[in-house]
Tab-separated table of C-alpha atoms in Angstrom:
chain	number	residue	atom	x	y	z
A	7	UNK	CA	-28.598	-75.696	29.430
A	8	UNK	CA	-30.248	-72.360	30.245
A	9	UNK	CA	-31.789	-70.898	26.982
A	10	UNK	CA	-35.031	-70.150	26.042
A	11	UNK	CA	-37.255	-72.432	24.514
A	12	UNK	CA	-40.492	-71.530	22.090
A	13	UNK	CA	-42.466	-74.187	21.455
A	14	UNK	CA	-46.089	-75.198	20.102
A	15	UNK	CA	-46.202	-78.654	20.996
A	16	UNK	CA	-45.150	-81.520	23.420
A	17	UNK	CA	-41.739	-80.875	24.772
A	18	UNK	CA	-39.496	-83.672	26.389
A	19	UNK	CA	-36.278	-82.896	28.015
A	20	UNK	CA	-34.580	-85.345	29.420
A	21	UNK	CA	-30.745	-86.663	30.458
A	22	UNK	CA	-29.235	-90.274	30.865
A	23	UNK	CA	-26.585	-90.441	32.846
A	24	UNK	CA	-26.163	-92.342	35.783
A	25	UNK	CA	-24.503	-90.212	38.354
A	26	UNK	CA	-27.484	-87.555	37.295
A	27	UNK	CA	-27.526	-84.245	35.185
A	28	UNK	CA	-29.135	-81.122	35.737
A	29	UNK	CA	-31.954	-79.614	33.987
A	30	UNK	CA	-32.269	-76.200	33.848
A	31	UNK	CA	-34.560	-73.944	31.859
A	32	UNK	CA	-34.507	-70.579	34.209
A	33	UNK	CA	-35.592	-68.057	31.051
A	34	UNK	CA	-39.474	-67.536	30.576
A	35	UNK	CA	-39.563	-70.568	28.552
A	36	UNK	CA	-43.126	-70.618	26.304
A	37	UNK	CA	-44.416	-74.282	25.109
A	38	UNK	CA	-47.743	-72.881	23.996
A	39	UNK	CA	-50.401	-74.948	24.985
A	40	UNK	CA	-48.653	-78.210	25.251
A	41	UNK	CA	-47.695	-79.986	28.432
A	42	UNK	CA	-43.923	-80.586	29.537
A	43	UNK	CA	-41.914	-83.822	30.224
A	44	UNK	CA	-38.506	-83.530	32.292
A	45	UNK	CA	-36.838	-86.303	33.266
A	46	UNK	CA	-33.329	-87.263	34.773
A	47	UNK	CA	-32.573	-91.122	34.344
A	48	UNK	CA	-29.834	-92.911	34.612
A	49	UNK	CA	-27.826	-94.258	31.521
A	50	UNK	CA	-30.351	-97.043	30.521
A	51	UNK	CA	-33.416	-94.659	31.137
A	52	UNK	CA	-34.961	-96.904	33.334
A	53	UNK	CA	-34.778	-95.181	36.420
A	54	UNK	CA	-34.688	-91.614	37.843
A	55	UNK	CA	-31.257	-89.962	38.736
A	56	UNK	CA	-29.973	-87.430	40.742
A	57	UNK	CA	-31.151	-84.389	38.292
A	58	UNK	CA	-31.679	-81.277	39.593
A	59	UNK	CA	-34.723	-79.960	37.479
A	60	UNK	CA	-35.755	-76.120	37.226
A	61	UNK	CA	-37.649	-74.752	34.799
A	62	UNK	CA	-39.580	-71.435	34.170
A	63	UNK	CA	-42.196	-70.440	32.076
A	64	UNK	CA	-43.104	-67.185	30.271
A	65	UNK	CA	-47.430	-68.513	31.333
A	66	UNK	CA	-48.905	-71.708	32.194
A	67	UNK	CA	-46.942	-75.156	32.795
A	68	UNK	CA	-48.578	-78.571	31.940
A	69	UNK	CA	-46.783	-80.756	33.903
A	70	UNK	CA	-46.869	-84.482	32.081
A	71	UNK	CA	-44.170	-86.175	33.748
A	72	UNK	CA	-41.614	-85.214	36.070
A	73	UNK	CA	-38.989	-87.491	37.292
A	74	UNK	CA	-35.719	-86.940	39.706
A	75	UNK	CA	-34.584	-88.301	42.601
A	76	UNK	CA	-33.374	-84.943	43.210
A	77	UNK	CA	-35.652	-81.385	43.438
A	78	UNK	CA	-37.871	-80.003	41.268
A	79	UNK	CA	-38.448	-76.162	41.004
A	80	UNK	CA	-41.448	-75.141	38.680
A	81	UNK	CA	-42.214	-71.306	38.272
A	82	UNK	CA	-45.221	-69.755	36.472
A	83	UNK	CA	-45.116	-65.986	38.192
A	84	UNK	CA	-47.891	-64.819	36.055
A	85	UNK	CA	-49.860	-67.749	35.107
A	86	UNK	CA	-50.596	-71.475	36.529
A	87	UNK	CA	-49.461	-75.009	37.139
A	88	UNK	CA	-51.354	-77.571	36.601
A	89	UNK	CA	-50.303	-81.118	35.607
A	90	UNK	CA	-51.887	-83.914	32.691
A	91	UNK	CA	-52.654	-86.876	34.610
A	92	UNK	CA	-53.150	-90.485	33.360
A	93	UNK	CA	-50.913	-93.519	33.624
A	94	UNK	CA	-47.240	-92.947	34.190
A	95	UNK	CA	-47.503	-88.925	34.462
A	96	UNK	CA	-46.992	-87.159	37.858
A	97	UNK	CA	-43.637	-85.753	39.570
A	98	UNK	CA	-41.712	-87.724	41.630
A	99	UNK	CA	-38.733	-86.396	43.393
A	100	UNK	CA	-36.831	-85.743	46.692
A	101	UNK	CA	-38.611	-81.879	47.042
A	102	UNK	CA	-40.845	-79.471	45.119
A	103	UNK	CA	-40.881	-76.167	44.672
A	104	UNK	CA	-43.355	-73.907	42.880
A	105	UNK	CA	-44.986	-70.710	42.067
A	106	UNK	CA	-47.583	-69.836	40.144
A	107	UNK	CA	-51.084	-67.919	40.441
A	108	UNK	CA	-52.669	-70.790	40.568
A	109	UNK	CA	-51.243	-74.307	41.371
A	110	UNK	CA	-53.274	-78.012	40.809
A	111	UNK	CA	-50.984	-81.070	41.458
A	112	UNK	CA	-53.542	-83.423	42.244
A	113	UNK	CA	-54.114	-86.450	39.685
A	114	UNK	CA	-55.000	-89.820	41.375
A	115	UNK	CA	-54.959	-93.106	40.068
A	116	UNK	CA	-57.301	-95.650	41.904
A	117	UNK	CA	-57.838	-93.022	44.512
A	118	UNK	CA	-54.204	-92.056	45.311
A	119	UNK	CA	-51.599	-89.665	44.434
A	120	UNK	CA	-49.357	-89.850	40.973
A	121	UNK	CA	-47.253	-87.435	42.695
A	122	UNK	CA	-44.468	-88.449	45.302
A	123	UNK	CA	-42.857	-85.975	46.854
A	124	UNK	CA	-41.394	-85.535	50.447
A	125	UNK	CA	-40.371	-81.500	50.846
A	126	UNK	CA	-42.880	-78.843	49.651
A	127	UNK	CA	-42.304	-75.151	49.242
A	128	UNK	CA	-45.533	-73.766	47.519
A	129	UNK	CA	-45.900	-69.786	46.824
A	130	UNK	CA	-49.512	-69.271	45.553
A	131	UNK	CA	-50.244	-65.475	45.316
A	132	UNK	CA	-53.572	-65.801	43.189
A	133	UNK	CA	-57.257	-65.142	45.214
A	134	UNK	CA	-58.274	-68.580	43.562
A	135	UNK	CA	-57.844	-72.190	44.640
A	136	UNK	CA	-54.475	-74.227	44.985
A	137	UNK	CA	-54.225	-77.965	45.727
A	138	UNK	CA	-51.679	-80.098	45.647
A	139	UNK	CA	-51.114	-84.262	46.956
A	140	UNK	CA	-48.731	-86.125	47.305
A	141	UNK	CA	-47.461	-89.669	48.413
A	142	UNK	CA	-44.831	-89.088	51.294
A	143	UNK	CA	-44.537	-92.328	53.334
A	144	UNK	CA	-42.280	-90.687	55.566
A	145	UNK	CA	-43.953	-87.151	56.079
A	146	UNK	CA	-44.797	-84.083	53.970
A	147	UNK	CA	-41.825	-81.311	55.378
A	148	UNK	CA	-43.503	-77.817	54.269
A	149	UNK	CA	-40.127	-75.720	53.871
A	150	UNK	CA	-42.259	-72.608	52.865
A	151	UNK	CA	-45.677	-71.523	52.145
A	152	UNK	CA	-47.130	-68.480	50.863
A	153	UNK	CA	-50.518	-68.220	50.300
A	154	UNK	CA	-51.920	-64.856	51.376
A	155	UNK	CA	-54.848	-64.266	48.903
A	156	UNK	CA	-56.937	-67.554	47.610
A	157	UNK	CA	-57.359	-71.224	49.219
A	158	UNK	CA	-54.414	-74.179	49.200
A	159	UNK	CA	-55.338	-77.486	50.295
A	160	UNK	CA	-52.154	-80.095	50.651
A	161	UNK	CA	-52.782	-83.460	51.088
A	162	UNK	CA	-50.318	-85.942	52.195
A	163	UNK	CA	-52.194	-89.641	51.020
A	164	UNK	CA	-49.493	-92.099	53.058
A	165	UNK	CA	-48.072	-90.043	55.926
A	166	UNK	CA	-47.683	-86.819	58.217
A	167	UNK	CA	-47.353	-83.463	57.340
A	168	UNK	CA	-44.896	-80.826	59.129
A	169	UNK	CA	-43.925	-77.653	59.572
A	170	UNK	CA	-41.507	-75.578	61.518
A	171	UNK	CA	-41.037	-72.744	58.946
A	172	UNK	CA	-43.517	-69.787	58.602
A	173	UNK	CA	-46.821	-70.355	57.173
A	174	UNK	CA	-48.713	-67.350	55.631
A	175	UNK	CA	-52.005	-68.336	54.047
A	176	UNK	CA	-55.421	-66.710	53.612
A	177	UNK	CA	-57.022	-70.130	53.985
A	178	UNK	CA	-54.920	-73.328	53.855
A	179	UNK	CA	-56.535	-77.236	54.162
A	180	UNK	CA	-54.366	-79.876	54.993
A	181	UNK	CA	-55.086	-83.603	54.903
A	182	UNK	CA	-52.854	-85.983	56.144
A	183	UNK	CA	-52.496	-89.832	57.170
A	184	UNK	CA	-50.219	-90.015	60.661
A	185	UNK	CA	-50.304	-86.361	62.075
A	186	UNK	CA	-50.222	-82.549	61.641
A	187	UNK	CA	-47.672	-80.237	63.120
A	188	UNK	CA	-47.290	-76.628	62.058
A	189	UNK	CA	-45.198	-75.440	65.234
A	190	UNK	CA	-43.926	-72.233	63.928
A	191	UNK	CA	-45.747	-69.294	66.499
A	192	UNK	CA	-45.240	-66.718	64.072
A	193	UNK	CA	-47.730	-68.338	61.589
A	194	UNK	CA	-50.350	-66.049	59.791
A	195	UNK	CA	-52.932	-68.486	58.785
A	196	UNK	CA	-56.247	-66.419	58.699
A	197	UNK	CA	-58.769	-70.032	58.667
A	198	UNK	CA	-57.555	-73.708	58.775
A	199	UNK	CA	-59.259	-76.478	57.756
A	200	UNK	CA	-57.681	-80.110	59.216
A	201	UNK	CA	-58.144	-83.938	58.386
A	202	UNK	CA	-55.838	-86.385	59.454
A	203	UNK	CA	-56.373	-90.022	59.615
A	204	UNK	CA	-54.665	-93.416	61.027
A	205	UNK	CA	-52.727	-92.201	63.319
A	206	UNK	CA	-51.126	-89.030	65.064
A	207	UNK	CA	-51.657	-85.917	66.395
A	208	UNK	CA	-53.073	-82.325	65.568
A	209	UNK	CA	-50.337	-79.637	66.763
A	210	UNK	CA	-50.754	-76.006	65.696
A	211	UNK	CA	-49.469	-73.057	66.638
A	212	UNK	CA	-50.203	-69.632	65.265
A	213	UNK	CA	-49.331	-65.852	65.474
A	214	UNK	CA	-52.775	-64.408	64.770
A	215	UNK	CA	-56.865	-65.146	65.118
A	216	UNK	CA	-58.101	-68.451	63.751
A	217	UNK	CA	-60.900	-69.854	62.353
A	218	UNK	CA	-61.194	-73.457	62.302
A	219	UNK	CA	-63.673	-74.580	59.619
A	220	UNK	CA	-63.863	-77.957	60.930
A	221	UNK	CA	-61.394	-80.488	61.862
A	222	UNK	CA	-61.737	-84.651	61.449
A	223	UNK	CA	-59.189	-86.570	63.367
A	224	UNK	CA	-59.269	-90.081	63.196
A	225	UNK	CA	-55.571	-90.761	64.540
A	226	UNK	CA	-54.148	-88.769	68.143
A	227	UNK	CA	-55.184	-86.230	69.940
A	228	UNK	CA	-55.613	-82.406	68.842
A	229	UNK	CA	-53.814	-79.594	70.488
A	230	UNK	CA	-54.039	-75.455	68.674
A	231	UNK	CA	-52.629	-72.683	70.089
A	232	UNK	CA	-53.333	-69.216	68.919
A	233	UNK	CA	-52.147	-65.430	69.626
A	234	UNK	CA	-56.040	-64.167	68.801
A	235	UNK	CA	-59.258	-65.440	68.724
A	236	UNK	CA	-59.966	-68.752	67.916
A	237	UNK	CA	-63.588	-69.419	66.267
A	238	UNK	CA	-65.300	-72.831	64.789
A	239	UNK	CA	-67.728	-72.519	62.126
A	240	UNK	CA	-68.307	-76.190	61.516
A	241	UNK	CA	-67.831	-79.634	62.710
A	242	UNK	CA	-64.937	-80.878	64.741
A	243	UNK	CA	-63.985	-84.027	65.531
A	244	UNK	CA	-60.629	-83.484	67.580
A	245	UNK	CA	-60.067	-86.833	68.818
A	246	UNK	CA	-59.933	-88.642	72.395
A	247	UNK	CA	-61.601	-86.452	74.515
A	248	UNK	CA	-58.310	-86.096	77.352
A	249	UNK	CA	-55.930	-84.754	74.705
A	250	UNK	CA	-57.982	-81.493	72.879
A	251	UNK	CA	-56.211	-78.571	73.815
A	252	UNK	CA	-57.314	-75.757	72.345
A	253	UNK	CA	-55.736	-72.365	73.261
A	254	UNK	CA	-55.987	-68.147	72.706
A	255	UNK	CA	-53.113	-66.689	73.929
Protein backbone atom coordinates (compact mmCIF):
# COMPACT_ATOMS: atom_id res chain seq x y z
CA UNK A 1 0.00 0.00 0.00
CA UNK A 2 1.07 3.63 -0.42
CA UNK A 3 -0.98 5.84 2.04
CA UNK A 4 -0.08 7.83 4.72
CA UNK A 5 0.24 6.70 8.05
CA UNK A 6 -0.11 8.96 11.51
CA UNK A 7 0.86 7.31 14.28
CA UNK A 8 1.90 7.87 18.10
CA UNK A 9 3.21 4.65 18.92
CA UNK A 10 5.06 1.41 17.79
CA UNK A 11 4.19 0.59 14.26
CA UNK A 12 4.71 -2.97 12.67
CA UNK A 13 4.15 -3.61 9.09
CA UNK A 14 4.74 -6.63 7.90
CA UNK A 15 3.68 -9.38 4.94
CA UNK A 16 3.73 -13.32 4.87
CA UNK A 17 3.92 -14.64 1.84
CA UNK A 18 6.39 -16.80 0.55
CA UNK A 19 7.27 -15.68 -2.90
CA UNK A 20 7.64 -12.02 -1.03
CA UNK A 21 5.43 -8.77 -0.99
CA UNK A 22 6.29 -5.33 -1.22
CA UNK A 23 6.18 -2.72 1.32
CA UNK A 24 5.72 0.55 0.42
CA UNK A 25 5.01 3.67 2.44
CA UNK A 26 6.40 6.55 -0.13
CA UNK A 27 4.03 9.55 1.56
CA UNK A 28 5.70 11.54 4.53
CA UNK A 29 4.54 8.95 6.82
CA UNK A 30 4.66 10.44 10.76
CA UNK A 31 4.95 7.66 13.70
CA UNK A 32 5.65 10.30 16.31
CA UNK A 33 8.24 9.32 18.47
CA UNK A 34 7.99 5.63 18.18
CA UNK A 35 10.34 3.36 16.31
CA UNK A 36 9.26 1.29 13.09
CA UNK A 37 9.21 -2.52 12.36
CA UNK A 38 8.99 -3.71 8.55
CA UNK A 39 9.29 -6.98 7.75
CA UNK A 40 8.74 -9.32 4.64
CA UNK A 41 8.55 -13.13 5.69
CA UNK A 42 7.54 -15.84 4.14
CA UNK A 43 4.10 -17.58 4.88
CA UNK A 44 5.09 -19.10 8.31
CA UNK A 45 6.92 -15.80 9.40
CA UNK A 46 9.91 -17.47 10.11
CA UNK A 47 12.08 -16.21 7.61
CA UNK A 48 12.66 -13.08 5.47
CA UNK A 49 11.26 -12.93 1.82
CA UNK A 50 11.82 -11.25 -1.17
CA UNK A 51 10.00 -7.79 0.00
CA UNK A 52 10.88 -4.83 -1.45
CA UNK A 53 10.62 -2.29 1.54
CA UNK A 54 10.41 1.66 1.07
CA UNK A 55 9.25 3.84 3.37
CA UNK A 56 9.29 7.69 3.97
CA UNK A 57 8.87 9.77 6.75
CA UNK A 58 7.39 13.27 7.28
CA UNK A 59 10.85 13.59 10.37
CA UNK A 60 12.85 11.13 12.12
CA UNK A 61 12.78 7.16 11.56
CA UNK A 62 13.50 4.70 14.48
CA UNK A 63 14.45 1.84 12.81
CA UNK A 64 13.56 -1.40 15.24
CA UNK A 65 13.70 -4.13 12.89
CA UNK A 66 14.06 -4.40 9.34
CA UNK A 67 13.96 -7.60 7.51
CA UNK A 68 14.06 -8.53 3.51
CA UNK A 69 16.01 -10.46 1.52
CA UNK A 70 15.34 -7.88 -0.92
CA UNK A 71 16.24 -3.75 -0.63
CA UNK A 72 15.48 -1.46 1.75
CA UNK A 73 15.00 2.32 0.96
CA UNK A 74 14.59 4.60 4.14
CA UNK A 75 14.09 8.46 3.57
CA UNK A 76 14.04 11.18 6.27
CA UNK A 77 14.82 14.46 3.87
CA UNK A 78 14.42 16.77 6.73
CA UNK A 79 15.17 14.90 9.78
CA UNK A 80 17.30 11.62 10.85
CA UNK A 81 17.71 7.88 10.92
CA UNK A 82 18.70 6.28 13.55
CA UNK A 83 17.84 2.70 14.60
CA UNK A 84 16.74 0.97 18.42
CA UNK A 85 19.19 -1.63 18.97
CA UNK A 86 18.98 -4.67 21.33
CA UNK A 87 18.42 -8.33 20.60
CA UNK A 88 16.78 -9.24 17.35
CA UNK A 89 16.54 -5.46 15.95
CA UNK A 90 18.78 -4.31 13.02
CA UNK A 91 18.12 -4.43 9.06
CA UNK A 92 19.05 -7.15 7.17
CA UNK A 93 18.66 -7.20 3.48
CA UNK A 94 20.22 -7.60 -0.03
CA UNK A 95 20.91 -3.39 -0.29
CA UNK A 96 20.19 -0.17 1.60
CA UNK A 97 19.35 2.93 0.70
CA UNK A 98 18.90 6.10 2.75
CA UNK A 99 18.64 9.74 3.28
CA UNK A 100 18.36 11.69 5.98
CA UNK A 101 20.25 14.75 7.74
CA UNK A 102 21.66 12.70 9.87
CA UNK A 103 22.06 8.85 9.61
CA UNK A 104 23.28 6.25 12.76
CA UNK A 105 23.01 2.51 11.78
CA UNK A 106 25.42 1.24 14.08
CA UNK A 107 24.09 -1.12 17.04
CA UNK A 108 26.48 -4.03 17.95
CA UNK A 109 25.88 -6.96 19.83
CA UNK A 110 29.06 -8.58 21.44
CA UNK A 111 31.10 -6.17 19.43
CA UNK A 112 29.61 -6.72 15.93
CA UNK A 113 27.09 -5.43 13.63
CA UNK A 114 23.04 -6.16 13.98
CA UNK A 115 22.93 -4.87 10.58
CA UNK A 116 23.69 -7.08 7.40
CA UNK A 117 23.71 -5.54 4.44
CA UNK A 118 25.79 -6.00 1.17
CA UNK A 119 24.94 -2.70 -1.26
CA UNK A 120 24.94 0.80 0.33
CA UNK A 121 23.73 4.02 -1.18
CA UNK A 122 23.88 6.67 1.70
CA UNK A 123 22.91 10.53 0.94
CA UNK A 124 23.78 12.48 4.16
CA UNK A 125 23.42 16.28 3.48
CA UNK A 126 23.55 17.42 7.28
CA UNK A 127 27.14 19.25 8.64
CA UNK A 128 26.86 16.60 11.56
CA UNK A 129 28.06 13.02 11.92
CA UNK A 130 26.80 9.84 9.95
CA UNK A 131 27.83 6.24 10.68
CA UNK A 132 26.69 3.32 9.59
CA UNK A 133 28.08 -0.85 9.92
CA UNK A 134 27.34 -3.50 8.61
CA UNK A 135 28.08 -7.34 8.31
CA UNK A 136 28.91 -8.04 4.52
CA UNK A 137 30.91 -11.31 4.30
CA UNK A 138 31.26 -10.84 0.78
CA UNK A 139 32.06 -6.99 0.47
CA UNK A 140 30.33 -3.67 1.19
CA UNK A 141 29.43 -2.35 -2.80
CA UNK A 142 28.92 1.59 -2.18
CA UNK A 143 26.42 2.28 -5.21
CA UNK A 144 26.30 6.04 -4.17
CA UNK A 145 27.42 8.40 -1.61
CA UNK A 146 26.71 11.86 -0.89
CA UNK A 147 28.07 13.43 1.86
CA UNK A 148 29.22 16.97 1.09
CA UNK A 149 28.71 18.83 4.45
CA UNK A 150 29.30 16.70 7.91
CA UNK A 151 31.41 13.34 8.63
CA UNK A 152 30.22 9.51 7.50
CA UNK A 153 32.12 6.72 8.75
CA UNK A 154 31.06 3.08 7.12
CA UNK A 155 32.27 0.17 8.54
CA UNK A 156 32.20 -3.14 6.97
CA UNK A 157 32.82 -5.74 10.35
CA UNK A 158 33.38 -9.20 8.07
CA UNK A 159 34.64 -8.08 4.65
CA UNK A 160 35.82 -5.45 1.92
CA UNK A 161 34.41 -2.41 0.97
CA UNK A 162 34.13 -1.06 -2.81
CA UNK A 163 33.48 1.46 -4.92
CA UNK A 164 33.43 2.29 -8.55
CA UNK A 165 30.64 4.94 -8.46
CA UNK A 166 31.27 8.64 -7.48
CA UNK A 167 32.00 9.48 -4.01
CA UNK A 168 31.33 13.10 -2.81
CA UNK A 169 31.99 13.57 0.89
CA UNK A 170 33.26 16.40 3.09
CA UNK A 171 34.97 13.82 5.30
CA UNK A 172 34.19 10.09 4.95
CA UNK A 173 35.92 7.07 7.37
CA UNK A 174 35.81 3.75 6.23
CA UNK A 175 36.69 0.59 8.15
CA UNK A 176 36.84 -2.55 6.64
CA UNK A 177 38.07 -6.32 7.17
CA UNK A 178 39.71 -7.64 3.57
CA UNK A 179 40.36 -4.36 1.53
CA UNK A 180 39.39 -0.84 0.35
CA UNK A 181 38.85 0.20 -3.21
CA UNK A 182 37.22 3.47 -4.18
CA UNK A 183 38.50 3.50 -7.96
CA UNK A 184 36.24 6.09 -9.31
CA UNK A 185 38.91 9.27 -10.46
CA UNK A 186 36.25 11.66 -10.38
CA UNK A 187 35.83 11.32 -6.55
CA UNK A 188 35.45 14.57 -4.40
CA UNK A 189 36.41 13.38 -1.04
CA UNK A 190 37.85 16.55 0.73
CA UNK A 191 39.76 14.18 3.92
CA UNK A 192 39.73 10.32 4.27
CA UNK A 193 40.25 8.50 7.10
CA UNK A 194 41.13 4.43 6.40
CA UNK A 195 41.28 1.15 8.58
CA UNK A 196 41.26 -2.07 7.13
CA UNK A 197 42.24 -5.23 8.74
CA UNK A 198 42.97 -9.13 7.89
CA UNK A 199 43.60 -8.93 4.71
CA UNK A 200 43.67 -6.76 1.40
CA UNK A 201 44.59 -3.81 -0.06
CA UNK A 202 44.15 0.11 0.17
CA UNK A 203 43.22 1.45 -3.50
CA UNK A 204 42.02 5.05 -3.88
CA UNK A 205 41.64 7.20 -6.42
CA UNK A 206 40.40 10.75 -6.32
CA UNK A 207 39.52 13.89 -8.44
CA UNK A 208 40.62 16.58 -6.00
CA UNK A 209 43.27 17.42 -2.89
CA UNK A 210 43.33 14.96 -0.02
CA UNK A 211 43.93 14.84 3.36
CA UNK A 212 44.60 11.63 4.89
CA UNK A 213 43.93 11.76 8.65
CA UNK A 214 45.62 8.61 9.26
CA UNK A 215 45.41 5.27 7.80
CA UNK A 216 45.89 1.59 9.78
CA UNK A 217 46.35 -1.30 7.48
CA UNK A 218 46.78 -4.49 8.89
CA UNK A 219 45.95 -6.63 5.63
CA UNK A 220 47.83 -5.64 1.82
CA UNK A 221 49.49 -3.06 0.67
CA UNK A 222 48.25 0.72 0.24
CA UNK A 223 48.18 2.49 -3.03
CA UNK A 224 46.19 6.55 -3.32
CA UNK A 225 46.16 8.45 -6.15
CA UNK A 226 45.06 12.01 -6.21
CA UNK A 227 44.42 14.99 -8.84
CA UNK A 228 45.69 17.70 -5.93
CA UNK A 229 47.59 17.75 -3.04
CA UNK A 230 47.82 15.03 -0.87
CA UNK A 231 48.56 15.93 2.99
CA UNK A 232 48.80 13.56 6.32
CA UNK A 233 47.91 14.99 9.52
CA UNK A 234 48.28 11.87 11.60
CA UNK A 235 49.52 8.42 11.81
CA UNK A 236 49.78 6.01 8.95
CA UNK A 237 50.38 2.68 8.92
CA UNK A 238 50.13 1.73 5.07
CA UNK A 239 51.35 -1.67 5.15
CA UNK A 240 54.48 -3.69 3.68
CA UNK A 241 56.81 -1.22 2.94
CA UNK A 242 57.27 -2.38 -1.24
CA UNK A 243 53.59 -1.82 -1.99
CA UNK A 244 52.73 2.12 -0.60
CA UNK A 245 52.08 4.06 -3.49
CA UNK A 246 51.05 7.20 -2.84
CA UNK A 247 50.42 9.65 -5.75
CA UNK A 248 49.47 13.68 -6.75
CA UNK A 249 48.67 13.83 -10.10
Amino acid sequence: ADDHVLLEALEAVGTTLDAGADITLTQPNDIGTGNITLQAMNSAGTAAAAGAITYTSAGNIAADTIQTTANVTLSAPTGAITQVGGAGTGIQAAGLAVTAQSITLNATDLGASLNAFSALSVTASGAGTSDIRTQAVGGLTLSLVNAPAGTLDITNDTGAVNATSLITANTLNVSAAGGITLSNAGNLITALGLTNATSGDITILNGQALAIPGIAQTGGGTSITTAGDLTFGGVVNAGPEASKTLTEL
